mmCIF file of C-alpha atoms in Angstrom:
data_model
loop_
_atom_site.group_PDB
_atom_site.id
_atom_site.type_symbol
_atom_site.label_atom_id
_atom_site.label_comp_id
_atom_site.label_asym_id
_atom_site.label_seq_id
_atom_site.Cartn_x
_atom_site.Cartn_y
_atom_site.Cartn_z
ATOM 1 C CA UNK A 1 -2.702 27.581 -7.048
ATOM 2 C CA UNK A 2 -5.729 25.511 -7.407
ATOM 3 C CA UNK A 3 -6.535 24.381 -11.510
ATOM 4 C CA UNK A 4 -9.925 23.665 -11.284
ATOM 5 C CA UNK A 5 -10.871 21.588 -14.586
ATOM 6 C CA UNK A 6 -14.504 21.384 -13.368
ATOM 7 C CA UNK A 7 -14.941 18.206 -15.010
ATOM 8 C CA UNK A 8 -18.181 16.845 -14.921
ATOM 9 C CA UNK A 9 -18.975 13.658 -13.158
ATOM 10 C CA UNK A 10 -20.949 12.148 -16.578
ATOM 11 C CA UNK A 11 -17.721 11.786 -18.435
ATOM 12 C CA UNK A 12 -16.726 9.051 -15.664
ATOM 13 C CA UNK A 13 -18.075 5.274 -15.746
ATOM 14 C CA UNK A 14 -20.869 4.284 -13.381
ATOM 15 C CA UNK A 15 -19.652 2.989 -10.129
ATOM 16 C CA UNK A 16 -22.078 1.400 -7.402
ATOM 17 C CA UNK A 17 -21.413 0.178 -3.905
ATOM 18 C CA UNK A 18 -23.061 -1.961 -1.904
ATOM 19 C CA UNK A 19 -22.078 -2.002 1.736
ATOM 20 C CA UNK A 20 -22.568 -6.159 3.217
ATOM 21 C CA UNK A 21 -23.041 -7.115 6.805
ATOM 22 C CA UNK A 22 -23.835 -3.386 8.161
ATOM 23 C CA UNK A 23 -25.461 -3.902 11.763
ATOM 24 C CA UNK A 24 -28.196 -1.227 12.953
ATOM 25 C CA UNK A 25 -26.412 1.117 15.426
ATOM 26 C CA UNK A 26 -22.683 -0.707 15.909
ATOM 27 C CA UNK A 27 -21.920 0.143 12.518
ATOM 28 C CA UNK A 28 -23.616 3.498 11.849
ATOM 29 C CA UNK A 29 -20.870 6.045 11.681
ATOM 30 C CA UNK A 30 -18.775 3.591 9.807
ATOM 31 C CA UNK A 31 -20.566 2.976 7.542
ATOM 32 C CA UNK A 32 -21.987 6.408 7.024
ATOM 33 C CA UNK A 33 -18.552 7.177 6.199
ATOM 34 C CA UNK A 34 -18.276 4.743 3.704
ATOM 35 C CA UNK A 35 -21.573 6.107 2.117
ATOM 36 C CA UNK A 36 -19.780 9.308 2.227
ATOM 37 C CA UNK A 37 -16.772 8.173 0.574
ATOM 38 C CA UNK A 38 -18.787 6.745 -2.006
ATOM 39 C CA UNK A 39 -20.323 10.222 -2.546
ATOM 40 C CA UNK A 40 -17.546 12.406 -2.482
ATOM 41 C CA UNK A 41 -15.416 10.139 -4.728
ATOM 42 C CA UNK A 42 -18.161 9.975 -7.490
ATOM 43 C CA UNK A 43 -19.376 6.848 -6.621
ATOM 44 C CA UNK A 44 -22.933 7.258 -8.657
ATOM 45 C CA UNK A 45 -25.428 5.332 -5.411
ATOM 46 C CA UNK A 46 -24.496 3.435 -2.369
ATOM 47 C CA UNK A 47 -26.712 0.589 -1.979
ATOM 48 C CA UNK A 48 -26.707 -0.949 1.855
ATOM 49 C CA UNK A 49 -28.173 -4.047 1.241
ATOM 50 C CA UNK A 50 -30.288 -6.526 3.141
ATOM 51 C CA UNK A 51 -30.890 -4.140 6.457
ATOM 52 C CA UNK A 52 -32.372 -0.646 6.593
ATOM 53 C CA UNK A 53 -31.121 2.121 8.719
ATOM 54 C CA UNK A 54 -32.697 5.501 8.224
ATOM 55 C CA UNK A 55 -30.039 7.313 10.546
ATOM 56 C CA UNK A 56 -27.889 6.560 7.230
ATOM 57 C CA UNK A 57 -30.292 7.668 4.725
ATOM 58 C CA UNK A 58 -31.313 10.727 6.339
ATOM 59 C CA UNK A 59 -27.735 11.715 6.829
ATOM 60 C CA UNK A 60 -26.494 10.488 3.071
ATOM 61 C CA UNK A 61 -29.378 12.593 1.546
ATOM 62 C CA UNK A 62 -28.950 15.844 3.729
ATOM 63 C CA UNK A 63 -25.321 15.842 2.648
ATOM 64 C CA UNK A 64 -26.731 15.622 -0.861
ATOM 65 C CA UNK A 65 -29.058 18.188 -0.686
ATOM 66 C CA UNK A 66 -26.558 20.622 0.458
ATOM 67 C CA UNK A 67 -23.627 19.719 -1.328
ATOM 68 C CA UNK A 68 -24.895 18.630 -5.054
ATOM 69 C CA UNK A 69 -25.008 15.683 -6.875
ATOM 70 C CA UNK A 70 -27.216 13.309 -7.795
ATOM 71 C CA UNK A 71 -25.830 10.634 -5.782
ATOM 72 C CA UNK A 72 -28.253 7.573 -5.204
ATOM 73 C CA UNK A 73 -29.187 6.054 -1.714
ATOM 74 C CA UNK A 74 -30.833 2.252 -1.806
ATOM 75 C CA UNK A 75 -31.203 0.020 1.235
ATOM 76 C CA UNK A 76 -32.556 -3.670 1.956
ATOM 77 C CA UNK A 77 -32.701 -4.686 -0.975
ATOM 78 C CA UNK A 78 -30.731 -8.598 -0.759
ATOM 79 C CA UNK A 79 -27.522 -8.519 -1.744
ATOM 80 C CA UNK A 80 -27.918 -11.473 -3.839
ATOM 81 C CA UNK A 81 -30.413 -9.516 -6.080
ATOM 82 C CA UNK A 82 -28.230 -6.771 -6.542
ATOM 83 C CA UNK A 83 -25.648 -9.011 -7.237
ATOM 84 C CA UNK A 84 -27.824 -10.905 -9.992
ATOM 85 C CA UNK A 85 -29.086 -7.686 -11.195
ATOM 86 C CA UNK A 86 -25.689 -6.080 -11.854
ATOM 87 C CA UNK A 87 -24.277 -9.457 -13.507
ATOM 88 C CA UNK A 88 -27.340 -9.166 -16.102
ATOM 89 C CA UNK A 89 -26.752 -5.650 -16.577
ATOM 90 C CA UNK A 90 -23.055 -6.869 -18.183
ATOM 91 C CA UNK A 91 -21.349 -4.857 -15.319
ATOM 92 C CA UNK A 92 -18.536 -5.982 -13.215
ATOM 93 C CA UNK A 93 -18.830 -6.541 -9.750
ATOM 94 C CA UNK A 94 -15.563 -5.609 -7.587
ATOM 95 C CA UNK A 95 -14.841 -7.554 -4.204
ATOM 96 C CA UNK A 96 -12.869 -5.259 -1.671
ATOM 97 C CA UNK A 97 -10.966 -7.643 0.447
ATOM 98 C CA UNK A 98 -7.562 -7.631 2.105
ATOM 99 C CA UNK A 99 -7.068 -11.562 0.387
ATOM 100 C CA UNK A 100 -7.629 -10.387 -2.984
ATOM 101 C CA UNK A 101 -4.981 -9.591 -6.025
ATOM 102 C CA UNK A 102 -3.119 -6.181 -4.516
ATOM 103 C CA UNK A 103 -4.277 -3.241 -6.783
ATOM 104 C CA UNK A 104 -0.733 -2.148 -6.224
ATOM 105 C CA UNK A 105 1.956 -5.104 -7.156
ATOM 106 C CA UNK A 106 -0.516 -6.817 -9.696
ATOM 107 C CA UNK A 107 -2.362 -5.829 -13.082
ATOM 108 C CA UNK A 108 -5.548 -6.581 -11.696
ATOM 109 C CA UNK A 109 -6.816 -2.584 -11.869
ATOM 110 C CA UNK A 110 -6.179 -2.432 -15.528
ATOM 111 C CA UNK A 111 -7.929 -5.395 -16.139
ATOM 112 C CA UNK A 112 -11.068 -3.982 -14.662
ATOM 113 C CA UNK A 113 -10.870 -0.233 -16.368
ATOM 114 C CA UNK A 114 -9.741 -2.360 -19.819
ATOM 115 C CA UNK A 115 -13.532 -3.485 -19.904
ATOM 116 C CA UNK A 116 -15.295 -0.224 -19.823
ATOM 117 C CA UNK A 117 -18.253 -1.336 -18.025
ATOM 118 C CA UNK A 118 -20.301 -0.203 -15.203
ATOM 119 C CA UNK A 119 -19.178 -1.340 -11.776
ATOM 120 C CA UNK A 120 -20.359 -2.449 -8.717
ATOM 121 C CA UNK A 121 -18.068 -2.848 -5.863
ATOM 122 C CA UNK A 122 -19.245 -4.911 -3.079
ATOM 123 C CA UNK A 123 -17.694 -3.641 0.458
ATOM 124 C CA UNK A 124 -17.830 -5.947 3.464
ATOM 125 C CA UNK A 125 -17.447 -5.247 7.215
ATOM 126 C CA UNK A 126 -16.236 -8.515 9.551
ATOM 127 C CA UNK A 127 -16.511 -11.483 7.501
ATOM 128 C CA UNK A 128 -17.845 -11.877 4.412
ATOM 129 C CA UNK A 129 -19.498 -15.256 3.118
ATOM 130 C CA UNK A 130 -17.209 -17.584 1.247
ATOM 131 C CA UNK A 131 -19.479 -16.882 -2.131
ATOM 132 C CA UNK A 132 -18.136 -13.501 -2.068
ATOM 133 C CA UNK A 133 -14.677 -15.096 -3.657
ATOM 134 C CA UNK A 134 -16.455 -17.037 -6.333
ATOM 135 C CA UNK A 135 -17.462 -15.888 -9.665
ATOM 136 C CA UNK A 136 -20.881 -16.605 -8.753
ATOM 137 C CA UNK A 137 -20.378 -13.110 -7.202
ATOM 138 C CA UNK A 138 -17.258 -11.077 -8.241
ATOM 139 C CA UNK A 139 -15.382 -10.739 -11.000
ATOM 140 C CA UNK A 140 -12.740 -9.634 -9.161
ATOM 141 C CA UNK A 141 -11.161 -9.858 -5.612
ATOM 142 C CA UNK A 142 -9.357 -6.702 -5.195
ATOM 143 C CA UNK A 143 -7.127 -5.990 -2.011
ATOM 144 C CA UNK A 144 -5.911 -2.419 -1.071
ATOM 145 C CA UNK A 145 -2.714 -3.768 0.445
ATOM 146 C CA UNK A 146 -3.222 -7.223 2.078
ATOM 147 C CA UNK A 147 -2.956 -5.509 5.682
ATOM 148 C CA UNK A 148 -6.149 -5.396 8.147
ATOM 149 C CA UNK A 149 -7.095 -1.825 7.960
ATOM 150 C CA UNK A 150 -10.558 -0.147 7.189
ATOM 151 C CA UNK A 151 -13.119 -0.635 4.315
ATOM 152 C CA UNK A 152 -13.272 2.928 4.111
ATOM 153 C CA UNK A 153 -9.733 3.839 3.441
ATOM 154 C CA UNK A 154 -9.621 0.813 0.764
ATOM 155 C CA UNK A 155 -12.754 1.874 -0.985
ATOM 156 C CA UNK A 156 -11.167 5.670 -0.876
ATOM 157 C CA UNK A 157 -8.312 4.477 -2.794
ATOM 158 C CA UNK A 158 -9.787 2.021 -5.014
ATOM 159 C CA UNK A 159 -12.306 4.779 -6.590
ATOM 160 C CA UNK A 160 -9.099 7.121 -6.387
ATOM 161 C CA UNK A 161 -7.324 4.692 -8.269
ATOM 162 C CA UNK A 162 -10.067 3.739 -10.455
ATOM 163 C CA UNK A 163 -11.043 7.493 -11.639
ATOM 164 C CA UNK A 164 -7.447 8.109 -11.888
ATOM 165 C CA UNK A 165 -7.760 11.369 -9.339
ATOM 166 C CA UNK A 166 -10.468 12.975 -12.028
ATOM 167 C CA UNK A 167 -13.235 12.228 -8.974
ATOM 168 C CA UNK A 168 -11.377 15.169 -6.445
ATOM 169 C CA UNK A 169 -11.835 17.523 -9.482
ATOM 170 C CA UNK A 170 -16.026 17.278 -9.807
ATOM 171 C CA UNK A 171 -18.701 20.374 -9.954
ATOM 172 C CA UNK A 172 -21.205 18.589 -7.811
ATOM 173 C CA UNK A 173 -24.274 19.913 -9.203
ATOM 174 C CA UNK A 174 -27.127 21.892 -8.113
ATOM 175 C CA UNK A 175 -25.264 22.655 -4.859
ATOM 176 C CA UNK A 176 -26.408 24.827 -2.224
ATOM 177 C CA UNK A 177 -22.864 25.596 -0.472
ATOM 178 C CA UNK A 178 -19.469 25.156 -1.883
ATOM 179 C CA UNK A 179 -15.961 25.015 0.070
ATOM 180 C CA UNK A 180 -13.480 27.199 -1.783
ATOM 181 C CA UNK A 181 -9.936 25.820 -0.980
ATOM 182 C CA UNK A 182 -8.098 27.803 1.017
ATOM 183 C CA UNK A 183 -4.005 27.612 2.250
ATOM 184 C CA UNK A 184 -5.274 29.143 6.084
ATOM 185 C CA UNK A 185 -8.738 29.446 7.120
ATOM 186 C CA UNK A 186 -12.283 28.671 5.836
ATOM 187 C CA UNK A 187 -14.524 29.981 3.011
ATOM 188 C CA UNK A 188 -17.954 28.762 1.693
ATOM 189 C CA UNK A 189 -19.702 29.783 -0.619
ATOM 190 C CA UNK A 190 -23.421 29.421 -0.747
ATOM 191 C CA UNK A 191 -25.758 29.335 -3.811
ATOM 192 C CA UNK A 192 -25.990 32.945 -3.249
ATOM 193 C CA UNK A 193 -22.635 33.236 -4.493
ATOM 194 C CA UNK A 194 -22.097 31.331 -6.746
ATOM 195 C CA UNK A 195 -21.317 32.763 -10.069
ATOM 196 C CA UNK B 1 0.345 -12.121 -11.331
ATOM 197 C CA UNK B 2 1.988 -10.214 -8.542
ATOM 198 C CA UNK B 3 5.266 -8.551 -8.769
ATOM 199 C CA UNK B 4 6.085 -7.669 -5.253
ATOM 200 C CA UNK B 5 9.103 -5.332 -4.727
ATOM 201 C CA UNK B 6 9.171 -6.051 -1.056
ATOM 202 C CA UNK B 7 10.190 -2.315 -0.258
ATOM 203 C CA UNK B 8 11.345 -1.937 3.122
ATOM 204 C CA UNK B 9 9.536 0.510 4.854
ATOM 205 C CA UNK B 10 12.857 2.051 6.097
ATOM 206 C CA UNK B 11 13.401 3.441 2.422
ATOM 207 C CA UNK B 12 9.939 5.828 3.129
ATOM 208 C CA UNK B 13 9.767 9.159 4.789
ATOM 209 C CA UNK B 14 8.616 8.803 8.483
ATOM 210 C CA UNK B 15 4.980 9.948 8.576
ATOM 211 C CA UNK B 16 2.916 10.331 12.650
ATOM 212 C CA UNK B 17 -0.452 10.728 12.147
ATOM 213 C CA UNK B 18 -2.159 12.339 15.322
ATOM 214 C CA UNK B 19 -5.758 11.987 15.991
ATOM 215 C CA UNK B 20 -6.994 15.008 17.221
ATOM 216 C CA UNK B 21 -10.526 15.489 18.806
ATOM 217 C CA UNK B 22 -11.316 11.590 19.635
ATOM 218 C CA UNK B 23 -14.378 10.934 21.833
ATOM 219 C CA UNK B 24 -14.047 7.399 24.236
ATOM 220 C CA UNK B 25 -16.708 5.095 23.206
ATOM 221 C CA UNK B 26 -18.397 7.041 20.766
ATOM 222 C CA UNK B 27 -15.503 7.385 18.332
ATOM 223 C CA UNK B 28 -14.010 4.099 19.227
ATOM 224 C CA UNK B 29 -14.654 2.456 15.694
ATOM 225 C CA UNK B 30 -13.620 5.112 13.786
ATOM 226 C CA UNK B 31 -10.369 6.321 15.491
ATOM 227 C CA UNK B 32 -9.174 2.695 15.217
ATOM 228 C CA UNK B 33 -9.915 2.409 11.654
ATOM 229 C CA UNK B 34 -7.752 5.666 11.073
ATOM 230 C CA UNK B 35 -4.794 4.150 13.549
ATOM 231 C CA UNK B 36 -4.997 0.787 11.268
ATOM 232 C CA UNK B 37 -5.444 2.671 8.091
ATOM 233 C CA UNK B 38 -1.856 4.232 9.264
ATOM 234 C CA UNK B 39 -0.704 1.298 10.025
ATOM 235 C CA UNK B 40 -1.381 -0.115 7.131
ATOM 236 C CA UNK B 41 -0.315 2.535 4.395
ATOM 237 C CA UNK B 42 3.375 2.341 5.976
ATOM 238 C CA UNK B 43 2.632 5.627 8.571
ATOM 239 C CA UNK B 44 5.168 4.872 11.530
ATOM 240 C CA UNK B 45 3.228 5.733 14.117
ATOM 241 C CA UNK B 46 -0.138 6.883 15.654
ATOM 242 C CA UNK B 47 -0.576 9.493 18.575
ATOM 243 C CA UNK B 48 -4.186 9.900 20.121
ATOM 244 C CA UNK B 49 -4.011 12.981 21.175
ATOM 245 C CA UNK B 50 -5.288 14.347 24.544
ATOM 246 C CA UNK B 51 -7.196 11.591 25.802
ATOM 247 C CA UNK B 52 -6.093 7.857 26.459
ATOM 248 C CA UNK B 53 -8.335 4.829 25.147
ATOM 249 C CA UNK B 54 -6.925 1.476 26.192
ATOM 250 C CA UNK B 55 -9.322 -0.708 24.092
ATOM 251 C CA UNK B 56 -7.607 1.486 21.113
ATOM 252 C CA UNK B 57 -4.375 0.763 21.960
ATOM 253 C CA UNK B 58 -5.116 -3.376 22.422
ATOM 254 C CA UNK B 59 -6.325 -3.567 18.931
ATOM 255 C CA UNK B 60 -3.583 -1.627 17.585
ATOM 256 C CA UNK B 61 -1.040 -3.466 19.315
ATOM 257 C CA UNK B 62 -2.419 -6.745 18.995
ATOM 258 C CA UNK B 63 -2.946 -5.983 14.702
ATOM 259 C CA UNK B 64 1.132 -5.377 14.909
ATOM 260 C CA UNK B 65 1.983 -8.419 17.121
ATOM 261 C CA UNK B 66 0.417 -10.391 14.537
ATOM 262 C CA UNK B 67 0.587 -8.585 11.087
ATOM 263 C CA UNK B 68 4.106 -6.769 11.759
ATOM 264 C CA UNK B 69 6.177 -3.908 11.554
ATOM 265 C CA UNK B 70 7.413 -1.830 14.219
ATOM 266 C CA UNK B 71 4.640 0.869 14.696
ATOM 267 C CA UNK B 72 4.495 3.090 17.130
ATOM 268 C CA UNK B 73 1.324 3.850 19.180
ATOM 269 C CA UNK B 74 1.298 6.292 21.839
ATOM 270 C CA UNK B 75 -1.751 8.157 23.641
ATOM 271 C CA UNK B 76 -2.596 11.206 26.008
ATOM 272 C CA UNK B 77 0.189 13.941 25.119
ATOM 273 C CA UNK B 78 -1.517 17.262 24.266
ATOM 274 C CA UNK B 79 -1.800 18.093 20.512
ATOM 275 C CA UNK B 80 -0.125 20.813 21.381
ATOM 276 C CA UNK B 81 2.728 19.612 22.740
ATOM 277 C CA UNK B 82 3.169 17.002 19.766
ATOM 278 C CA UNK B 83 3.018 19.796 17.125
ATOM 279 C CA UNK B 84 5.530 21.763 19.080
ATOM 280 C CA UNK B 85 8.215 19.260 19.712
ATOM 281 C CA UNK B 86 7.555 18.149 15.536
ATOM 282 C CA UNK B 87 8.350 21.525 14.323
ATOM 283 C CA UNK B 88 10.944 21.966 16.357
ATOM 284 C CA UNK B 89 12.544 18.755 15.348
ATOM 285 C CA UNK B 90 12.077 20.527 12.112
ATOM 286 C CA UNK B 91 9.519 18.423 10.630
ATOM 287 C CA UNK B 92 6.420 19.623 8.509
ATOM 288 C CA UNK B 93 3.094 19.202 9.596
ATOM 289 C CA UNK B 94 0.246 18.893 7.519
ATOM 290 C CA UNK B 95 -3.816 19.291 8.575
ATOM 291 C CA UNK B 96 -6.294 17.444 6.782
ATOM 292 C CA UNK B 97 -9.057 19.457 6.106
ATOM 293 C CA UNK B 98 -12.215 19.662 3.818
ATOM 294 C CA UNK B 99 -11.518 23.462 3.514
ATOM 295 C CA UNK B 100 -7.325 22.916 2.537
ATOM 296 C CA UNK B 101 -5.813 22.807 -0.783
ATOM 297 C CA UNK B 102 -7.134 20.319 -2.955
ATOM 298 C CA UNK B 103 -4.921 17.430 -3.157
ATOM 299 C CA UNK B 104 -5.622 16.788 -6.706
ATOM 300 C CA UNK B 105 -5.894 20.477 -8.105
ATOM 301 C CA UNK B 106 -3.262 22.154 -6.499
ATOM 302 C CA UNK B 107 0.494 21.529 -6.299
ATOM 303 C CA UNK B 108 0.221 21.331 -2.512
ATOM 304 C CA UNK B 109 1.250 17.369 -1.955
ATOM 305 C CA UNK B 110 4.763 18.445 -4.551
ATOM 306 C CA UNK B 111 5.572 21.544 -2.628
ATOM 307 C CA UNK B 112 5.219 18.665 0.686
ATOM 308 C CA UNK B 113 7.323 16.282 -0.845
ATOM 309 C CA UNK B 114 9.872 18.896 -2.348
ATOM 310 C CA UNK B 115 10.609 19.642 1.274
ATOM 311 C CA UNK B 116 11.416 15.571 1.993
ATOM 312 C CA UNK B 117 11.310 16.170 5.758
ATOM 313 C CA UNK B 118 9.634 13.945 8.055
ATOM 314 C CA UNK B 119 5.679 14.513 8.131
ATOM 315 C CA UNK B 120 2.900 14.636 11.025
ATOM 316 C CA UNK B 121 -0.261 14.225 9.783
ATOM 317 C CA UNK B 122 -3.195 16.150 12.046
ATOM 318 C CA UNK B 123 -6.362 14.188 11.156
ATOM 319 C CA UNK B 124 -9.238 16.104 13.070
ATOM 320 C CA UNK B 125 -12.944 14.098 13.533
ATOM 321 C CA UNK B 126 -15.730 16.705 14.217
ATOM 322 C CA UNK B 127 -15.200 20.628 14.268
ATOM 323 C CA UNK B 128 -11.025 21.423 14.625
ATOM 324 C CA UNK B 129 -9.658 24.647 16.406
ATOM 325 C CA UNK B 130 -9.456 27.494 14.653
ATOM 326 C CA UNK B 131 -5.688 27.457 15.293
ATOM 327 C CA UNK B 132 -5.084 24.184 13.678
ATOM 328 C CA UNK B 133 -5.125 26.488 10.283
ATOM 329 C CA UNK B 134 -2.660 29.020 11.069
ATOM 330 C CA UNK B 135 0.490 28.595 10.490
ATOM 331 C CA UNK B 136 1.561 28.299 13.921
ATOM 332 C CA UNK B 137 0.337 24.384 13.618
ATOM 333 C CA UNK B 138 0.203 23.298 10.110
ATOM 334 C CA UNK B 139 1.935 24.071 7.669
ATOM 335 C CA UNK B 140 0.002 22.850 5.187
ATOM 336 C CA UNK B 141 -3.497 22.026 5.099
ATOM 337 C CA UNK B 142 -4.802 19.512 2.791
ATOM 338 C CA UNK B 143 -8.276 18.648 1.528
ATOM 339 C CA UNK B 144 -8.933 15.305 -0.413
ATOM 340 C CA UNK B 145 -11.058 17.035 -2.174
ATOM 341 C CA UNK B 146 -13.674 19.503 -1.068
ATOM 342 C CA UNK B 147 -16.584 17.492 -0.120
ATOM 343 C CA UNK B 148 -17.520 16.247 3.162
ATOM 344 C CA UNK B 149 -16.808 12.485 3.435
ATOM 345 C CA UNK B 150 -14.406 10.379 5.912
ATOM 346 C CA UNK B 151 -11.278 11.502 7.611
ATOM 347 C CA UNK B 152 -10.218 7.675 7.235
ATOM 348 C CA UNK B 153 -10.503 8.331 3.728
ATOM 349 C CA UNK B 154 -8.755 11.727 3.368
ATOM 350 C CA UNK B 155 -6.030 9.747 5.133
ATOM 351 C CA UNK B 156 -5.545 6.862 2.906
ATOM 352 C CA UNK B 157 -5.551 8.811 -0.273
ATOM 353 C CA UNK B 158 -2.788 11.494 1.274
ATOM 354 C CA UNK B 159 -1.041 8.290 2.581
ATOM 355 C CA UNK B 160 -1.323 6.367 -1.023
ATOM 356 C CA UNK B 161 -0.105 9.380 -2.589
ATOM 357 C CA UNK B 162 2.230 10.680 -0.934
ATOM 358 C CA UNK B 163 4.282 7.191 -1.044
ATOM 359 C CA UNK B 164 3.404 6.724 -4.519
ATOM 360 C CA UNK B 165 1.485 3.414 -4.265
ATOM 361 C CA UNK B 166 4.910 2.003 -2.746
ATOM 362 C CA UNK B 167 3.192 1.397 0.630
ATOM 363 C CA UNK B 168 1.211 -1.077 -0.540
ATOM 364 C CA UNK B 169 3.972 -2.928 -1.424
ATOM 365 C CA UNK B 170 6.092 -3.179 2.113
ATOM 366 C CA UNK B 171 7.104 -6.437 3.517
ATOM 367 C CA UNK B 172 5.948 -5.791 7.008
ATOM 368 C CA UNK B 173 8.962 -7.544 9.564
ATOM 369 C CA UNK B 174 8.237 -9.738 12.171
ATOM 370 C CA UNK B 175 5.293 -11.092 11.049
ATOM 371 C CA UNK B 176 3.612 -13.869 12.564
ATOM 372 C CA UNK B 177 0.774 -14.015 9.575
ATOM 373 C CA UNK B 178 0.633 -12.888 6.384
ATOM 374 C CA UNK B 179 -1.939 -12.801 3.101
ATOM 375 C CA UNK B 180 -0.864 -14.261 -0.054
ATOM 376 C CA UNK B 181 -2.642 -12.440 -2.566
ATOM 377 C CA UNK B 182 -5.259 -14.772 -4.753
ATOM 378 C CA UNK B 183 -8.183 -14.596 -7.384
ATOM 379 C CA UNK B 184 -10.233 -16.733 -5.102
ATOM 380 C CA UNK B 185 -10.525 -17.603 -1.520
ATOM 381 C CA UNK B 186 -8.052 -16.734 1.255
ATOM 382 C CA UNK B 187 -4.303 -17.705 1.854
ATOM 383 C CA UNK B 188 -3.163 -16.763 4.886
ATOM 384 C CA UNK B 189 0.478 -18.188 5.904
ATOM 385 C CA UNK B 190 1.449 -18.579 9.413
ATOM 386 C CA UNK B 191 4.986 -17.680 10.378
ATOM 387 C CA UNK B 192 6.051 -21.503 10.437
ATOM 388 C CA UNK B 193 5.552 -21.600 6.432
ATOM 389 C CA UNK B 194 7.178 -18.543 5.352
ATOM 390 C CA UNK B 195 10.258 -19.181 3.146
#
């Protein structure tokens, strides 16, 4: 039975990510589905810093367009300057990496939420530059489990962590099709029918 | 400060995750981020279905050579086959789809773990056969939520929640490396240095 609180995505804080190291063509599906990721777990803008790739944008923005939201989509802009931007903002900036304090057998997640600020979380692909670590950029080196795995799954769990499972619960806004959960089969709904 | 229980993965419910629908080359990338992510979040084992992909298998073996644990990889059966021997070795198997019962507003993953049998996971990429709703494959079918975004994802969160967090917690035997957890910088310890 499916308890639909509707809850709207302004009641949660701001969350950014910025996507390091993406290379043109070898990383476009990956990363695409970490833009997606971002998206769908109420991420507020993915920002893919320092390259541009408009196979990504096209796709990030056609998926918003159809499916709501008012997520944002930002690309070369230097990571450093997002970085320095966010830090003078007064928001937190999140390292993902597998050497970081594990979000599961340390406190470090409720150290982050306990500050109630904005957040940028800053998701690498192969290796990352030694600055990441520093507090020169994060605030915080998180690690979804310290196993090699996949930036995606450890940003999926970090935001699903972070918004406490409120962020599978969203009315994405101004939609234009809708998937209405379903134990066998498919149904969608399109702006047609919505009521 | 980290307060690691050191669970042994032996005290978890065996979870297969089968990859369903994987393209050579194209999907490359992906389908080994959603073998590691398995890997990773205490899954025992991985089946590419239908099609074999060496270069899949090399990284997946090689991760586990170095980063331990016994996981099992295995490639080329039909999906078909796999879901039949499962259920008949009375297992439950559960489809992850954008279009299943919302992980976080249903009561789906509690009716799963009511049942504590042993668990395949069918992770499709692009469009899935129809069949894979009915109930002559799954027996559930899950959506992490009910937006398109990463099937990497959807796996990690089912994975994180259906072991409760305790998966990122494992002491992975047979290790030849291993992360110690820090605020800054990397520690990684060999096999030579572990206590």
């Amino acid at each position: 039975m499916e308890n639909s609180k509707q809850n709207q995505k302004s009641d949660l804080p701001k969350v950014f990510v910025l996507r390091w190291g993406h290379r043109p063509q070898r990383d476009v599906r990956l990363t695409t589905h970490v833009a997606l990721t971002a998206r769908a777990l109420c991420a507020s803008g993915f920002i893919l810093s320092d390259v541009e790739d408009s196979s990504i944008e096209q796709t990030v923005k056609k998926i918003t367009t159809h499916w709501g939201g008012n997520f944002q989509f930002e690309m070369g802009t230097s990571w450093k300057k997002v970085v320095h931007d966010w830090k003078n903002n007064d928001s937190v900036v999140v390292h993902l990496t597998a050497y970081g304090e594990n979000i599961q057998t340390s406190d470090v997640l409720n150290r982050i939420k306990t500050l109630k600020k904005d957040i940028l979380v800053v998701v690498g692909s192969q290796k990352v530059p030694g600055e990441f670590f520093s507090s020169d950029v994060s605030d915080f080196n998180v690690s979804v489990g310290n196993q090699p795995h996949s930036e995606c799954s450890a940003l999926a769990i970090f935001l699903d962590r972070f918004f406490e499972g409120k962020e599978l619960d969203v009315n994405f806004e101004k939609a234009k099709i809708k998937i209405v959960p379903q134990k066998r089969g498919k149904e969608i709904k399109s702006d047609l029918e919505f009521s």
